[in-house]
C-alpha positions as a printed NumPy array, in Angstrom:
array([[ -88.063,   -1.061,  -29.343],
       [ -86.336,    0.152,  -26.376],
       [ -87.837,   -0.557,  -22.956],
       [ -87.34 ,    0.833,  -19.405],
       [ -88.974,   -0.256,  -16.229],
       [ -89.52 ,    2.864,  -13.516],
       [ -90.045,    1.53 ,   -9.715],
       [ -93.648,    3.016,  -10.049],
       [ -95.462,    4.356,   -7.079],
       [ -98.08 ,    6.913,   -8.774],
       [ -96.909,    9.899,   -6.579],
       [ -95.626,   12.807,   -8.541],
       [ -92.059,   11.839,   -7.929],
       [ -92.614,    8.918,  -10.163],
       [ -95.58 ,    9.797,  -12.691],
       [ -93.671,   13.269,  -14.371],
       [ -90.761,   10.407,  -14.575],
       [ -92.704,    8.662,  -17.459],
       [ -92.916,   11.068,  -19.929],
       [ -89.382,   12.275,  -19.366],
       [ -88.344,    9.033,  -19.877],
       [ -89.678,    9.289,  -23.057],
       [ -88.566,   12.799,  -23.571],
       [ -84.996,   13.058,  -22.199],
       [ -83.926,    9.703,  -22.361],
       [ -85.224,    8.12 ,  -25.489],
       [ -87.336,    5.424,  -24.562],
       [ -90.168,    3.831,  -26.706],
       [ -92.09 ,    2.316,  -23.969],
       [ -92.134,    2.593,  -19.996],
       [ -93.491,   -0.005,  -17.775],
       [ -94.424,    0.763,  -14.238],
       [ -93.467,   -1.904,  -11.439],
       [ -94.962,   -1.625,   -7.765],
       [ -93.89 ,   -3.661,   -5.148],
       [ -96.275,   -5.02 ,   -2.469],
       [ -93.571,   -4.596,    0.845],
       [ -97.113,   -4.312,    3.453],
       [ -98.245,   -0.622,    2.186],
       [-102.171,    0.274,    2.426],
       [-104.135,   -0.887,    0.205],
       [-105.106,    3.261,   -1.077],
       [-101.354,    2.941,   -2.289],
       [-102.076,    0.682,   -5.133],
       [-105.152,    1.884,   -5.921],
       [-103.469,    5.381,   -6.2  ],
       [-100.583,    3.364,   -8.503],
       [-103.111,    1.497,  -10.318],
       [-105.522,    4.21 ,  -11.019],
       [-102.358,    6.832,  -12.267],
       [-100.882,    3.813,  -14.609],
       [-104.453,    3.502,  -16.211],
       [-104.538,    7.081,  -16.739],
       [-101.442,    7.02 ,  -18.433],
       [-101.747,    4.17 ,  -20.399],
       [ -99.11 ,    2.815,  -18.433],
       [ -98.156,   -0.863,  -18.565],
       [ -98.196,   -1.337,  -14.536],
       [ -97.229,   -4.819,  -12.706],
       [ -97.814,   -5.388,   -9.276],
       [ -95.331,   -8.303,   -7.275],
       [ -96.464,   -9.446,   -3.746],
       [ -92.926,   -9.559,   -1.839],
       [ -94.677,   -9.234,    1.629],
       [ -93.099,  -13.099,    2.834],
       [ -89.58 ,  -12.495,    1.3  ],
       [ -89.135,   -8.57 ,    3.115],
       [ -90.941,   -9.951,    6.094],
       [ -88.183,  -12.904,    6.308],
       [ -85.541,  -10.162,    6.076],
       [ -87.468,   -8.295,    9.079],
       [ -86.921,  -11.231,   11.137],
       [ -83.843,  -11.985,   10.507],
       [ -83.134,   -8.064,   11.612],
       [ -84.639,   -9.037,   14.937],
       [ -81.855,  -12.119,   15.188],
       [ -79.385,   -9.665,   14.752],
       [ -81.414,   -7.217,   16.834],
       [ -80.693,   -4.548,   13.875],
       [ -81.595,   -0.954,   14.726],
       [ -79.98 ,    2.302,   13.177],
       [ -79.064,    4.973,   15.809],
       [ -82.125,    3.985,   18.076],
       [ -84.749,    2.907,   15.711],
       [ -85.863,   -0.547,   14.094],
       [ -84.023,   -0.664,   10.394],
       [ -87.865,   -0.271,    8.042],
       [ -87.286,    1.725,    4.611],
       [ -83.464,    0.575,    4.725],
       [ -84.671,   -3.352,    4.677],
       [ -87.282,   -3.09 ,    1.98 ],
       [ -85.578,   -0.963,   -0.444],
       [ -83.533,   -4.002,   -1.342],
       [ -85.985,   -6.189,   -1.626],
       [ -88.352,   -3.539,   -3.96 ],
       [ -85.15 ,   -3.593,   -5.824],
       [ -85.123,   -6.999,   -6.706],
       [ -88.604,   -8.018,   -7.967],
       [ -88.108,   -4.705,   -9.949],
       [ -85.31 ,   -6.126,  -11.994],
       [ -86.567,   -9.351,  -12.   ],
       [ -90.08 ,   -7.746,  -13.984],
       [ -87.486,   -5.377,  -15.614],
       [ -85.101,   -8.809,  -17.136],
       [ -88.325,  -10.992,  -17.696],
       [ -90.043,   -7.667,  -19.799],
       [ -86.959,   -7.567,  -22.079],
       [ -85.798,   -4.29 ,  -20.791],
       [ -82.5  ,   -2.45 ,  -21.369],
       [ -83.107,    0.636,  -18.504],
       [ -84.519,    0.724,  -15.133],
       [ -85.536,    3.913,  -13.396],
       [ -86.142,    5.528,   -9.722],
       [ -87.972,    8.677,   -8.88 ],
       [ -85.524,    9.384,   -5.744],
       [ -83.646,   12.565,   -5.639],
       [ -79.99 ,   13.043,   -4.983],
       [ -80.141,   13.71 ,   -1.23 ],
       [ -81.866,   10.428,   -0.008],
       [ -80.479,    7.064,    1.209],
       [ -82.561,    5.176,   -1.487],
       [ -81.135,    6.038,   -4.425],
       [ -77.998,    3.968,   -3.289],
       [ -80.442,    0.885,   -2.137],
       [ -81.669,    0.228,   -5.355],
       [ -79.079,    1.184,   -7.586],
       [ -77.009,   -1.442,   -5.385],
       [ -78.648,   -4.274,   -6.514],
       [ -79.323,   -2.821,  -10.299],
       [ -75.998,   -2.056,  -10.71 ],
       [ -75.188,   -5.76 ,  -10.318],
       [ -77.182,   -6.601,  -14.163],
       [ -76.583,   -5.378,  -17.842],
       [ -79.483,   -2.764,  -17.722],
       [ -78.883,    0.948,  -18.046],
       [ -79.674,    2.618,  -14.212],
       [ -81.671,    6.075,  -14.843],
       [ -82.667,    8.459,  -12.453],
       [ -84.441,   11.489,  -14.035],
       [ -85.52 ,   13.457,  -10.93 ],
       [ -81.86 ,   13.677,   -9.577],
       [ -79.863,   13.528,  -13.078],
       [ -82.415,   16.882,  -14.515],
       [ -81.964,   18.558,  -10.646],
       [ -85.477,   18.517,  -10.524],
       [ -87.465,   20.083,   -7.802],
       [ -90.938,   19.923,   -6.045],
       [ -91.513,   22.859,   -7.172],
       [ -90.583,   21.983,  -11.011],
       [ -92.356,   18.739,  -10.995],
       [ -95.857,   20.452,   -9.984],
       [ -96.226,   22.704,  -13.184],
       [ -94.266,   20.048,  -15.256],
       [ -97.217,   17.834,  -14.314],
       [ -99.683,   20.908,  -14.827],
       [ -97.999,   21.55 ,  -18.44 ],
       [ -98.668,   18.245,  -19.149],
       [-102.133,   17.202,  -17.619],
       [-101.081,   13.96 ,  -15.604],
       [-102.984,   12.609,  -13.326],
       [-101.541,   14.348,   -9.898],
       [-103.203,   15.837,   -7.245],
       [-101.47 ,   19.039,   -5.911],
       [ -98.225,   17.052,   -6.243],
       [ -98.279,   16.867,   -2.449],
       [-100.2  ,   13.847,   -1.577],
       [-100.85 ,   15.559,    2.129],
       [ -98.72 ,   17.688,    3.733],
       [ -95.953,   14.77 ,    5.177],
       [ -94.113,   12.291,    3.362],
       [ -94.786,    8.679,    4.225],
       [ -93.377,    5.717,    3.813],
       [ -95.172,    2.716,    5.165],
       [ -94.002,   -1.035,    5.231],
       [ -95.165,   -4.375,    7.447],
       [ -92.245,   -3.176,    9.434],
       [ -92.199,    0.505,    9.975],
       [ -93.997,    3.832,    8.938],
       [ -92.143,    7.072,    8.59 ],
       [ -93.33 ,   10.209,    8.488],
       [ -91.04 ,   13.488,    7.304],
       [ -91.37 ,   16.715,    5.621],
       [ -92.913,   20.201,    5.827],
       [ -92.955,   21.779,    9.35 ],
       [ -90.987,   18.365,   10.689],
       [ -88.29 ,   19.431,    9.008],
       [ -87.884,   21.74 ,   11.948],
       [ -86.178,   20.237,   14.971],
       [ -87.603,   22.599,   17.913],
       [ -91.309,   21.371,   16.102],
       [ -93.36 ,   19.303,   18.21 ],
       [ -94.896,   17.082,   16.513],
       [ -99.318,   16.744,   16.191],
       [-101.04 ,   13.855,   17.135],
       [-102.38 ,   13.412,   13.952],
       [ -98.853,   12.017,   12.   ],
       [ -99.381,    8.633,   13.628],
       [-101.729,    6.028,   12.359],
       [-100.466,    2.945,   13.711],
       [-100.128,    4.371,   17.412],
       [-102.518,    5.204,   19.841],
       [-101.351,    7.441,   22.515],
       [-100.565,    5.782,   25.235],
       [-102.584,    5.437,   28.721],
       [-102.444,    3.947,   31.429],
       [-103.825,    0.892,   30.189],
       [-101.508,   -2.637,   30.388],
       [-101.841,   -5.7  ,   28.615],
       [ -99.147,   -8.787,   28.739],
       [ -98.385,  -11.245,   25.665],
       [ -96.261,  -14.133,   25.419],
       [ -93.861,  -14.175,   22.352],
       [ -92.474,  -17.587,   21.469],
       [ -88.945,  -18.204,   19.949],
       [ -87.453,  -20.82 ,   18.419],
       [ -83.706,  -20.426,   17.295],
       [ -83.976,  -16.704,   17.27 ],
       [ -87.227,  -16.154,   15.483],
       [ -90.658,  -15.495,   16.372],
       [ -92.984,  -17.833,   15.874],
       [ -96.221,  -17.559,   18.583],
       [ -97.894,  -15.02 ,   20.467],
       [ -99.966,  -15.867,   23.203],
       [ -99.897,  -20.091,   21.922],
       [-100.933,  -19.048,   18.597],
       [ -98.96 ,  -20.049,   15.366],
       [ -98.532,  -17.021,   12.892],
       [ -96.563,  -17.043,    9.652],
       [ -94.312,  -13.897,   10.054],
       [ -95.844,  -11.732,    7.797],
       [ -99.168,  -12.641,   10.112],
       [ -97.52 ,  -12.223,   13.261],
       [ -96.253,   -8.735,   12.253],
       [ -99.359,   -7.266,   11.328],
       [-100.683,   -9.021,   14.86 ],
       [ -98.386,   -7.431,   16.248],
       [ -98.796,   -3.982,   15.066],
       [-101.961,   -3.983,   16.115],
       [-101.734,   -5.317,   19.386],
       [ -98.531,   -2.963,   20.481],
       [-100.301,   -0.003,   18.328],
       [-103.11 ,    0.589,   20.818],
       [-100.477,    0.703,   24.032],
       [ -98.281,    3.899,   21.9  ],
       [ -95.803,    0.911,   21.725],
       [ -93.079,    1.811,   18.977],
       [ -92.519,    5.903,   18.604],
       [ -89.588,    7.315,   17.432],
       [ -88.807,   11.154,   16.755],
       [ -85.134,   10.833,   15.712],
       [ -82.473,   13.421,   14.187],
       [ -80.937,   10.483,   11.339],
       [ -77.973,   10.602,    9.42 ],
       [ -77.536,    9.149,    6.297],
       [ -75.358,    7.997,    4.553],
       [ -74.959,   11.304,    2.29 ],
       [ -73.705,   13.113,    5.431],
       [ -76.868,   15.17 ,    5.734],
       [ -78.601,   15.059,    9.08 ],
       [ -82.766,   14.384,    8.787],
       [ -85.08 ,   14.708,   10.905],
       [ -87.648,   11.276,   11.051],
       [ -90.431,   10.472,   12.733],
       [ -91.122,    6.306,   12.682],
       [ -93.905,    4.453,   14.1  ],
       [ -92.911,    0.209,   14.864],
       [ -95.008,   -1.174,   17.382],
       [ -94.755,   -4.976,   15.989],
       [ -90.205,   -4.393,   15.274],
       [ -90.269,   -2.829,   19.092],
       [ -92.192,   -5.271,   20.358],
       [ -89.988,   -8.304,   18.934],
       [ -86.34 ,   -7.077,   19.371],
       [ -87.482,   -6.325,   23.129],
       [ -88.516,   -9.745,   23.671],
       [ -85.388,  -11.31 ,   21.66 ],
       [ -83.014,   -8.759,   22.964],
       [ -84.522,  -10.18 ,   26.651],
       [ -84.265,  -14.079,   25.68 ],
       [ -80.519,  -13.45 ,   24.805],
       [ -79.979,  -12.253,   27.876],
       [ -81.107,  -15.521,   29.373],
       [ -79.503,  -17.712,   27.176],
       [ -76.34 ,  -16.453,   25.934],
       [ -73.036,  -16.566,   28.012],
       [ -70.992,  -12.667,   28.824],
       [ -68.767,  -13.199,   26.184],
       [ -71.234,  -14.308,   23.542],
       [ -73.503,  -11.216,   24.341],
       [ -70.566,   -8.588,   24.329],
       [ -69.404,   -9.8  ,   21.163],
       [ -72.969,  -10.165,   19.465],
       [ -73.227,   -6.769,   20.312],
       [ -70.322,   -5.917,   17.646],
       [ -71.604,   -8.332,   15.038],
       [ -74.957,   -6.744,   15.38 ],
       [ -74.18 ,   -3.295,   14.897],
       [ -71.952,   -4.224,   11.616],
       [ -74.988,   -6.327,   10.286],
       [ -77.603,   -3.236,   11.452],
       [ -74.818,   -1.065,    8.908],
       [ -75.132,   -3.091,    6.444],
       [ -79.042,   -3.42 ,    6.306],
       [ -79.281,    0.606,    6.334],
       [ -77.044,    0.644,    3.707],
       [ -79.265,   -1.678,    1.471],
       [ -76.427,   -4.486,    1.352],
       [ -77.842,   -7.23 ,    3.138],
       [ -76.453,   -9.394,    0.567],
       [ -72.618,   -8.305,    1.14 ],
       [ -70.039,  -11.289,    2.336],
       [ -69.794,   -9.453,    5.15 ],
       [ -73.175,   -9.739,    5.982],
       [ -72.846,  -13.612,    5.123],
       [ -70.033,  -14.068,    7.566],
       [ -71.732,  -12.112,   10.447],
       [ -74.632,  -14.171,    9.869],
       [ -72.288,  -17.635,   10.34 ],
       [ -72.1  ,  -16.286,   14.16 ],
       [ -75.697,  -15.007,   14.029],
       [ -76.892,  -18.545,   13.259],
       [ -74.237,  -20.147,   15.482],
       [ -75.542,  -17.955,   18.846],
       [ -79.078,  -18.199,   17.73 ],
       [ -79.629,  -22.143,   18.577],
       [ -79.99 ,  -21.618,   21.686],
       [ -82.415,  -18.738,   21.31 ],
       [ -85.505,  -20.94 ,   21.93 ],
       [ -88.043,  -20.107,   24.67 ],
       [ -90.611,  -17.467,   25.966],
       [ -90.882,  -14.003,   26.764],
       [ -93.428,  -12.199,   28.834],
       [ -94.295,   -8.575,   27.226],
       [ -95.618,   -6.045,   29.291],
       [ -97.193,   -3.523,   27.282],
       [ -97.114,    0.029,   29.074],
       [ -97.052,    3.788,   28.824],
       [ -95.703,    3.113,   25.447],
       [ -93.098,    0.471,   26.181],
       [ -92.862,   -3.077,   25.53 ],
       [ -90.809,   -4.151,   28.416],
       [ -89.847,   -7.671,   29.122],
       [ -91.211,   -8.411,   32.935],
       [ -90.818,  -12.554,   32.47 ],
       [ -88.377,  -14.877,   29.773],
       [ -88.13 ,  -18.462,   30.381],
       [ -85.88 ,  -21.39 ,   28.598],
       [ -84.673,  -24.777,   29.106],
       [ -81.163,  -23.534,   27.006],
       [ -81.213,  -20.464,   30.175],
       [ -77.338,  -20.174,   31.3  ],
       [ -78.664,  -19.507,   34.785],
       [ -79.825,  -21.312,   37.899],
       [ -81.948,  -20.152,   40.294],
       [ -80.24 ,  -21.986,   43.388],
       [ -77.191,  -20.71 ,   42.124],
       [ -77.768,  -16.943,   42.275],
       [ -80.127,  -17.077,   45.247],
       [ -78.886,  -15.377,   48.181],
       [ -80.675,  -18.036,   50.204],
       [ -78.067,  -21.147,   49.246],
       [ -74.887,  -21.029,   51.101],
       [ -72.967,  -22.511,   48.018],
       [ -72.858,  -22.426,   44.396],
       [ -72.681,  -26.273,   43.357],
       [ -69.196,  -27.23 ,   44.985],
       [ -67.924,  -23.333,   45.012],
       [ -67.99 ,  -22.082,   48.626],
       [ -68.58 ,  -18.231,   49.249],
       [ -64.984,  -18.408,   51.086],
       [ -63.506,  -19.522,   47.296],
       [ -64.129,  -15.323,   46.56 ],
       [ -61.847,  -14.432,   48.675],
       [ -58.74 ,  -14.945,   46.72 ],
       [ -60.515,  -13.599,   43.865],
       [ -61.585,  -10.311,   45.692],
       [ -57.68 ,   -9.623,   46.49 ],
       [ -56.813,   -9.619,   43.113],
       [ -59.409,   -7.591,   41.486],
       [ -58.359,   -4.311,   41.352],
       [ -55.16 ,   -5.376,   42.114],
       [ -53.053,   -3.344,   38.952],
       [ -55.32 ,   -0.478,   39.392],
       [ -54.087,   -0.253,   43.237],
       [ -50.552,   -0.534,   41.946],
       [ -51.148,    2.268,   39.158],
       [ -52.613,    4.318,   41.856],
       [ -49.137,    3.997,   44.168],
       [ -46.742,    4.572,   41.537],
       [ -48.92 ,    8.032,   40.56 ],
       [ -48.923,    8.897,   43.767],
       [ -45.793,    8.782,   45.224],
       [ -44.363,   10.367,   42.02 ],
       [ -46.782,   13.057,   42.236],
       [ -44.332,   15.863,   44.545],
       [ -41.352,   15.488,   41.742],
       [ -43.585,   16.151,   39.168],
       [ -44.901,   18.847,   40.847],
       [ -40.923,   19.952,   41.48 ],
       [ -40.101,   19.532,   38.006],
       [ -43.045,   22.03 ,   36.776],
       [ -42.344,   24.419,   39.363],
       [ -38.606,   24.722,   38.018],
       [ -39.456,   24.904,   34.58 ],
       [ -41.873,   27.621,   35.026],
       [ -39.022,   29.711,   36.645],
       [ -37.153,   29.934,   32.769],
       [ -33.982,   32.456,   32.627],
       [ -33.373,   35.953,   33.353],
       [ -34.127,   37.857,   29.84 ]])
């Protein structure tokens, strides 16, 4: 008997998948797997109560501790994708995993996705199932189905959908993010209602400070209180929620070349790459920072593109640890009109003195102000001599055009 497990949500992307499965590709039996990444708890009664109505085999696999690992080791790499906190693009690999590993343990020789052809997370998951002996399917982009299609497909064939639609956005919610897309937001010049956020509260004028507590680049307090991470996010989200902390309306492209609109709400990811952003600052030297700044944005690439497990990302991560020793201390979050802005950071790794920088100390250690001087006369110094050399070439170039303008008598 041949077996195929389908990355099972119960939406009508993935439930008109099981019968074709059947249908078009031949299987004998289809087993649903959904992946606990932090969704509401309506999602898996949705998933459970569609799998029962199609007498679908359905497993369920907490992965809430491994993805929210991942999520902080984003924040030690400070990974964001053209101005937002990387959400989706982080969990997709690790849905992908426990998928295959139900998918290997069930004896199965196919595993399935509902995504179409246009999305990013078709290539997430097929990255990591590509890497095992099972045969990747993908009905809903392989048949060129559409919404459209899939609505009296599911109508033909009585399954347990309602409208197909679900609401009228498309959401995808994690510990670490929530997006929101679709219908009118697929309109740029749209402005968006109140009603598409649910873990933001608009903000007021209202302020509230935390203290976030780091050791070697992680998060590991708030306010003197131990949290496990996947804890400490959902703390978080709920604390940064109520200040509008963590909005982003953003015009995305993926990695198809299409351009997307996405809306994305990340109070608790805002909240912590502020504060460890901030910390750096304090701790690392100018030439660690500016050079973490490349490293980050190739590990950020990476993590949209579902390949956190790439050597690449392995060897970044051999400077991310290296840097991240000396990411230990406090930050002070100021929570206001929607920010999460760092007002205090303290550290006893800080690459900064006090005495030193003060403008009230005549010295700095056994440097005297008068020790500048030699320094101010060179800076600048090529870009004074660039500046001559221009300038008192400037008339004979201006000769030189005049004369060639003049040409020959025709």
């Amino acid at each position: 008997m041949t077996r195929v497990a389908l990355a099972f949500s119960g939406g009508l992307d993935t439930t008109v998948c099981v019968p074709l499965l059947e249908e078009e590709y031949g299987y004998d039996d289809v087993i649903g797997v959904t992946v606990d990444v932090g969704q509401p708890a309506s999602e898996f009664d949705e998933a459970e109560e569609t799998a029962e109505a199609l007498g679908l085999e359905h497993y369920v696999v907490d992965a809430k501790e491994e993805f929210a690992d991942l999520c902080l080791e984003g924040v030690r790499a400070n990974a964001t994708y053209q101005g937002y906190p990387l959400g989706t693009a982080l969990a997709r690999p690790v849905i992908a995993e426990a998928i295959l590993e139900v998918a290997e343990e069930q004896g199965c020789t196919g595993i399935a996705h509902g995504c179409t052809g246009k999305g990013n997370d078709q290539l997430r998951f097929e990255a990591v199932w590509r890497n095992s002996d099972l045969e990747v399917i993908a009905p809903v982009r392989e048949l060129g189905l559409t919404r459209e299609w899939e609505q009296e497909y599911a109508a033909e064939k009585d399954l347990p959908v309602e409208g197909g639609s679900g609401g009228d956005w498309s959401i995808d919610t994690n510990l670490w993010s929530r997006s929101v897309e679709g219908d009118d937001l697929e309109d740029p010049s749209y402005v968006p209602p109140e009603d598409i956020y649910a873990w933001t509260q608009a903000p007021t004028g209202e302020t509230q400070e935390i203290d976030i507590e780091f050791e070697q680049g992680r998060p590991v307090a708030v306010d003197g209180v131990e949290y496990e991470p996947v804890e400490l996010i959902e703390h978080l989200n709920e604390v940064a929620g109520a200040y509008g902390v963590g909005r982003t309306d953003s015009m995305e492209d993926r990695m198809l070349g299409l351009k997307v609109r996405e809306n994305y709400e990340h109070p608790a990811a805002t909240t912590l790459l502020n504060a460890h952003e901030a910390l750096e600052g304090l701790v690392l030297t100018q030439e660690e920072r500016e050079f973490k700044q490349l490293i980050d944005q190739k590990w950020s690439k990476k993590g949209y593109e579902g390949l956190v497990d790439a050597p690449l990302v392995g060897a970044l991560e051999g400077f991310i640890d290296e840097t991240q020793q000396r990411v230990t201390g406090t930050v002070t979050i100021r929570f206001e009109g929607g920010q999460a802005r760092a007002v205090a950071r303290d550290s006893k790794f800080a690459a900064y003195s006090a005495e030193h920088a003060s403008f009230d100390t005549e010295t700095v250690g056994k440097i005297t102000q008068e020790d500048a001087t030699g320094v101010a006369k060179y800076h600048g110094f090529q870009r004074r001599l660039a500046n001559e050399a221009i300038a008192a070439n400037a008339d004979d170039d201006e000769v030189e055009l005049a004369t060639d303008g003049n040409g020959e008598d025709e």
